[in-house]
Amino acid sequence: MRLTIIIPTKDRASTLGELLESIRRLRDVAETRPEIIVADNNSTDETKAISERLAASLPGQIKIIKVTKPGKSATLNEALRLASGDYIAFLDDDVVVDPDWLSSLEDFFLRGEFQAGQGQIGLYSPDADDPETRQLISLYRTVPHLDHGPDVEEVHSLNGANCFMARELLYRVGGFDERLGPGASGTSEDVDLARRLSQIGIRMGYARDCIVYHRIDRQRLCKNYFKQVHRRQGRSRLLMRDRSLVYILGDLYGSYWKYLYHLLIGNKRGRYKSLGRVFHYTEMVRAKRAGMHKQPKKLLKLNYPATSGGVQIEPIKQSRQVAEKKPHRV
């Protein structure tokens, strides 16, 4: 399998170093020799030095590129222009990969049922073992965590911390929308990509054995960051799907009533869930009034040939079990 691993990064030299080190320790990495592209979005820390130092110990071809155009999506699109693998895997710079991640990824695609997939996202120890931390993660849901049950075979969305697909699919849908994601609207570049894949009939499988572990940033486990996340989602969802102001205000008022209801009955998780929606729709109203929804899509134009390995893109099929809820950023 010809695989390209793309790692977008910005000012996270230490965690990027841990990720690259975990890739070096992957089983079968010496035999598979994946192409690795570290796409640096104009970092000001030691990202370049650490990438170059660790590149010497990694098998396969390592490309370190600097992207001056701001935004994660723009950075990903620049990396896609250079990718040569028939399959592309995306990893965030604050995860580490399980030793069996690569072999599980190969098994997932060799089964041939799916052309795109979502891997499991666990939580990085030892912080993940602290009961108080786990409680805050469950309450705020601002640290990516994804673990569907054993019966789930298919998902409706993707989380960019650990997802993968045939390169040909990215040609078909135009890569990532550069209006979205960190450095632009703030989030949802991966959700939007999954939506466009679904629109052309592509199924997305759940690769539960393809695991990464996400670092727990304590600064994310607070109400202020929770508010920021939902405001970013509001802006991003408006760009993905423009709605009338009347429709958005209806959702906003409905979320207020649900918040008051959960406040009265003492349901803390329900209260925060509703509060997140209040922040979400309030920001959507503000962005709508500011004319943000009028921004045209900024997709990648790829004129490259189809994959060299002859990857076949099949029409949509009915799966036995689909995840009921879209993967969320926990």
Coordinates of C-alpha atoms in Angstrom, one line a residue:
M1 CA 0.0 0.0 0.0
R2 CA 1.4 3.4 -1.0
L3 CA 0.6 5.6 1.9
T4 CA 1.1 9.3 2.6
I5 CA 0.8 10.6 6.2
I6 CA 0.0 14.3 6.4
I7 CA 0.6 16.2 9.6
P8 CA -0.4 19.8 9.7
T9 CA 1.2 21.7 12.5
K10 CA 1.7 25.2 14.0
D11 CA 3.8 26.1 17.1
R12 CA 3.6 22.6 18.7
A13 CA 7.1 21.5 18.4
S14 CA 7.2 19.3 21.5
T15 CA 4.0 17.4 20.8
L16 CA 4.9 17.1 17.1
G17 CA 8.2 15.5 18.2
E18 CA 6.3 12.9 20.3
L19 CA 4.1 12.1 17.3
L20 CA 7.0 11.6 14.9
E21 CA 8.7 9.4 17.5
S22 CA 5.6 7.3 17.9
I23 CA 5.5 6.9 14.1
R24 CA 9.2 5.7 14.1
R25 CA 8.2 3.0 16.6
L26 CA 5.3 1.7 14.5
R27 CA 5.3 -2.0 13.7
D28 CA 5.9 -2.7 9.9
V29 CA 6.9 1.0 9.3
A30 CA 10.3 -0.1 8.0
E31 CA 8.6 -2.4 5.4
T32 CA 5.8 -0.1 4.5
R33 CA 8.0 3.0 4.4
P34 CA 5.1 5.6 4.2
E35 CA 5.7 9.0 2.8
I36 CA 5.4 11.6 5.6
I37 CA 4.6 15.2 5.0
V38 CA 5.0 17.6 7.9
A39 CA 3.2 20.8 6.8
D40 CA 4.3 23.7 9.0
N41 CA 1.9 26.6 8.9
N42 CA 4.5 29.3 9.6
S43 CA 5.5 28.2 13.1
T44 CA 7.7 30.5 15.2
D45 CA 9.0 27.8 17.6
E46 CA 11.4 24.9 17.1
T47 CA 9.1 23.0 14.7
K48 CA 11.5 23.0 11.8
A49 CA 14.5 21.9 13.8
I50 CA 12.7 19.1 15.6
S51 CA 11.2 17.9 12.3
E52 CA 14.5 17.8 10.6
R53 CA 16.3 16.1 13.5
L54 CA 13.7 13.3 13.7
A55 CA 13.3 12.9 9.9
A56 CA 16.7 11.2 9.8
S57 CA 15.4 8.4 12.0
L58 CA 12.2 7.8 10.0
P59 CA 12.0 5.3 7.2
G60 CA 10.6 6.3 3.8
Q61 CA 10.5 9.8 2.2
I62 CA 10.0 12.7 4.6
K63 CA 8.9 16.1 3.3
I64 CA 9.0 19.2 5.5
I65 CA 7.1 22.1 3.9
K66 CA 6.4 25.6 5.2
V67 CA 3.1 27.1 4.3
T68 CA 2.8 30.9 4.8
K69 CA -0.9 31.1 3.9
P70 CA -2.8 31.0 7.2
G71 CA -5.2 28.3 8.1
K72 CA -5.1 24.5 8.6
S73 CA -7.2 23.8 5.5
A74 CA -4.8 25.8 3.3
T75 CA -1.9 24.0 4.9
L76 CA -3.5 20.6 4.2
N77 CA -4.2 21.5 0.6
E78 CA -0.6 22.5 0.0
A79 CA 0.5 19.1 1.4
L80 CA -2.0 17.3 -0.8
R81 CA -0.4 18.9 -3.9
L82 CA 2.8 17.0 -3.0
A83 CA 1.3 13.7 -1.8
S84 CA 2.2 10.7 -3.9
G85 CA 0.5 7.9 -2.0
D86 CA -2.6 6.1 -3.2
Y87 CA -4.0 6.5 0.3
I88 CA -3.8 9.6 2.5
A89 CA -3.9 9.5 6.3
F90 CA -4.3 12.7 8.3
L91 CA -3.0 13.1 11.9
D92 CA -3.2 16.1 14.2
D93 CA 0.1 17.2 15.8
D94 CA -1.1 16.6 19.4
V95 CA -1.7 12.9 19.1
V96 CA 0.5 9.8 19.3
V97 CA -0.2 6.6 17.3
D98 CA -0.7 3.2 18.7
P99 CA 2.1 0.7 17.7
D100 CA -0.4 -1.2 15.6
W101 CA -1.9 1.9 13.9
L102 CA -0.1 1.3 10.6
S103 CA -0.9 -2.4 10.3
S104 CA -4.5 -1.8 11.3
L105 CA -4.8 0.9 8.6
E106 CA -3.5 -1.5 6.0
D107 CA -5.9 -4.2 7.1
F108 CA -8.8 -1.7 6.9
F109 CA -8.2 -0.8 3.3
L110 CA -7.2 -4.3 2.2
R111 CA -10.6 -5.5 3.2
G112 CA -11.9 -3.3 0.4
E113 CA -15.3 -2.4 1.9
F114 CA -14.6 1.3 2.4
Q115 CA -12.7 3.9 0.6
A116 CA -12.5 6.3 3.6
G117 CA -12.3 5.7 7.3
Q118 CA -12.3 7.1 10.8
G119 CA -9.9 5.7 13.4
Q120 CA -10.5 5.5 17.1
I121 CA -9.3 8.5 19.2
G122 CA -8.3 7.6 22.7
L123 CA -7.0 9.8 25.5
Y124 CA -3.4 10.2 26.4
S125 CA -2.2 8.8 29.7
P126 CA -1.5 9.6 32.5
D127 CA -3.8 12.6 32.4
A128 CA -6.6 10.4 31.1
D129 CA -6.5 8.2 34.2
D130 CA -7.4 11.1 36.5
P131 CA -11.1 10.9 37.6
E132 CA -11.5 14.7 37.8
T133 CA -10.0 15.2 34.4
R134 CA -12.3 12.5 32.9
Q135 CA -15.3 14.3 34.5
L136 CA -14.3 17.6 32.9
I137 CA -13.8 16.0 29.5
S138 CA -17.2 14.5 29.7
L139 CA -18.8 17.8 30.8
Y140 CA -17.1 20.2 28.3
R141 CA -16.3 17.8 25.4
T142 CA -13.6 20.1 24.1
V143 CA -10.9 17.4 23.8
P144 CA -11.2 15.1 20.8
H145 CA -12.3 11.6 21.9
L146 CA -14.0 9.0 19.7
D147 CA -14.8 5.4 20.6
H148 CA -17.8 3.8 18.9
G149 CA -19.1 0.5 20.2
P150 CA -18.1 -2.9 18.8
D151 CA -21.1 -3.1 16.5
V152 CA -20.5 0.1 14.5
E153 CA -19.1 -0.4 11.1
E154 CA -19.8 2.9 9.4
V155 CA -19.8 6.6 10.4
H156 CA -21.4 9.7 9.0
S157 CA -18.5 12.1 9.6
L158 CA -14.8 12.4 10.1
N159 CA -12.5 13.8 12.8
G160 CA -9.2 15.1 11.3
A161 CA -7.1 13.9 14.3
N162 CA -7.2 10.3 12.8
C163 CA -8.8 9.8 9.4
F164 CA -7.8 8.4 6.1
M165 CA -9.0 7.8 2.5
A166 CA -8.1 7.0 -1.1
R167 CA -6.3 10.0 -2.6
E168 CA -8.6 9.9 -5.6
L169 CA -11.5 10.9 -3.3
L170 CA -9.8 14.1 -2.5
Y171 CA -9.4 14.9 -6.2
R172 CA -13.1 14.4 -6.7
V173 CA -14.3 16.7 -4.0
G174 CA -11.6 19.4 -4.1
G175 CA -9.7 18.8 -0.9
F176 CA -10.4 21.0 2.1
D177 CA -12.5 24.2 2.0
E178 CA -10.0 26.9 3.1
R179 CA -12.7 29.1 4.6
L180 CA -13.0 26.4 7.4
G181 CA -10.8 25.1 10.2
P182 CA -8.3 26.6 12.6
G183 CA -6.8 29.8 11.4
A184 CA -10.0 30.6 9.4
S185 CA -13.5 30.0 10.7
G186 CA -12.1 27.9 13.6
T187 CA -13.3 24.4 13.0
S188 CA -15.3 21.8 10.9
E189 CA -12.9 21.4 8.0
D190 CA -13.1 17.6 8.5
V191 CA -16.8 17.6 9.0
D192 CA -17.3 19.5 5.7
L193 CA -15.0 17.1 3.8
A194 CA -17.0 14.1 5.1
R195 CA -20.2 15.9 4.0
R196 CA -19.0 16.3 0.5
L197 CA -17.8 12.7 0.4
S198 CA -21.2 11.5 1.4
Q199 CA -22.8 13.7 -1.3
I200 CA -21.0 11.7 -4.0
G201 CA -22.0 8.4 -2.4
I202 CA -18.8 7.5 -0.5
R203 CA -19.1 5.3 2.5
M204 CA -16.9 6.0 5.6
G205 CA -15.9 3.0 7.7
Y206 CA -15.0 2.9 11.4
A207 CA -11.5 1.4 11.9
R208 CA -11.7 0.7 15.7
D209 CA -8.3 -0.9 15.8
C210 CA -6.6 2.0 14.1
I211 CA -6.0 4.0 17.3
V212 CA -4.3 7.3 18.2
Y213 CA -4.1 8.9 21.7
H214 CA -5.0 12.6 22.0
R215 CA -3.1 14.8 24.4
I216 CA -5.2 16.4 27.1
D217 CA -4.7 20.1 27.2
R218 CA -6.0 21.3 30.6
Q219 CA -6.6 24.8 29.2
R220 CA -9.4 23.3 27.0
L221 CA -11.3 22.1 30.1
C222 CA -12.9 25.4 31.1
K223 CA -16.0 27.3 30.3
N224 CA -14.2 30.0 28.4
Y225 CA -12.7 27.5 25.9
F226 CA -16.0 25.7 25.7
K227 CA -17.6 29.0 24.6
Q228 CA -14.9 29.6 22.0
V229 CA -15.4 26.1 20.5
H230 CA -19.1 26.5 20.1
R231 CA -18.7 30.0 18.6
R232 CA -16.3 28.6 16.1
Q233 CA -18.8 25.9 15.2
G234 CA -21.5 28.4 14.7
R235 CA -19.3 30.4 12.2
S236 CA -18.2 27.2 10.4
R237 CA -21.7 25.7 10.1
L238 CA -23.0 28.9 8.6
L239 CA -20.3 28.7 5.9
M240 CA -21.1 25.0 5.3
R241 CA -24.8 25.6 5.1
D242 CA -26.4 29.0 4.8
R243 CA -29.7 29.4 6.6
S244 CA -32.1 32.2 7.0
L245 CA -31.9 34.5 10.0
V246 CA -35.5 33.5 11.0
Y247 CA -34.5 29.8 11.0
I248 CA -31.3 30.5 13.1
L249 CA -33.2 32.6 15.6
G250 CA -35.8 29.8 16.1
D251 CA -33.0 27.4 16.9
L252 CA -31.4 30.0 19.3
Y253 CA -34.7 30.5 21.3
G254 CA -35.3 26.8 21.4
S255 CA -31.8 26.3 22.9
Y256 CA -32.5 29.0 25.5
W257 CA -35.6 27.1 26.6
K258 CA -33.8 23.8 26.8
Y259 CA -31.0 25.4 28.9
L260 CA -33.6 26.8 31.4
Y261 CA -35.3 23.4 31.5
H262 CA -32.1 21.5 32.3
L263 CA -31.1 24.3 34.8
L264 CA -34.4 23.8 36.7
I265 CA -34.2 20.0 36.8
G266 CA -30.5 20.0 37.8
N267 CA -29.2 18.2 34.7
K268 CA -25.7 19.5 34.5
R269 CA -24.6 17.8 31.3
G270 CA -27.9 18.7 29.6
R271 CA -27.4 22.3 30.7
Y272 CA -24.0 22.5 29.2
K273 CA -25.1 20.9 26.0
S274 CA -27.9 23.4 25.6
L275 CA -25.5 26.3 26.6
G276 CA -23.1 25.2 23.9
R277 CA -26.0 25.5 21.3
V278 CA -26.9 29.0 22.6
F279 CA -23.2 30.1 22.0
H280 CA -23.3 28.3 18.6
Y281 CA -26.5 29.9 17.3
T282 CA -25.7 33.3 18.8
E283 CA -22.4 33.4 16.9
M284 CA -24.2 32.2 13.8
V285 CA -26.6 35.2 14.0
R286 CA -23.7 37.5 14.4
A287 CA -21.8 36.0 11.4
K288 CA -25.0 36.1 9.3
R289 CA -25.5 39.8 10.0
A290 CA -21.8 40.4 9.2
G291 CA -22.3 38.8 5.8
M292 CA -19.9 35.9 6.5
H293 CA -22.1 33.5 4.6
K294 CA -21.4 35.3 1.3
Q295 CA -17.7 34.1 1.2
P296 CA -17.3 31.8 -1.8
K297 CA -15.9 28.3 -1.3
K298 CA -12.1 27.9 -1.6
L299 CA -11.4 24.4 -2.7
L300 CA -8.3 22.8 -4.0
K301 CA -8.0 22.4 -7.8
L302 CA -6.2 19.2 -8.5
N303 CA -5.2 18.2 -12.1
Y304 CA -3.2 15.1 -11.2
P305 CA -3.8 11.6 -12.7
A306 CA -5.7 9.0 -10.9
T307 CA -4.0 6.8 -8.3
S308 CA -1.2 4.6 -9.6
G309 CA -2.5 1.6 -7.7
G310 CA -5.7 1.4 -9.5
V311 CA -7.9 2.2 -6.5
Q312 CA -11.5 1.5 -7.4
I313 CA -14.1 3.9 -6.0
E314 CA -17.4 1.9 -5.6
P315 CA -20.9 3.3 -5.3
I316 CA -22.6 3.5 -1.9
K317 CA -23.8 0.3 -0.2
Q318 CA -26.0 -0.3 2.8
S319 CA -24.0 -1.2 5.9
R320 CA -25.2 -3.4 8.7
Q321 CA -24.6 -0.9 11.4
V322 CA -24.0 2.8 11.2
A323 CA -23.0 5.1 14.0
E324 CA -26.1 6.9 15.0
K325 CA -24.4 10.1 16.0
K326 CA -21.8 12.1 14.1
P327 CA -18.3 11.9 15.6
H328 CA -18.0 14.9 17.9
R329 CA -15.2 16.8 19.4
V330 CA -15.3 15.7 23.0

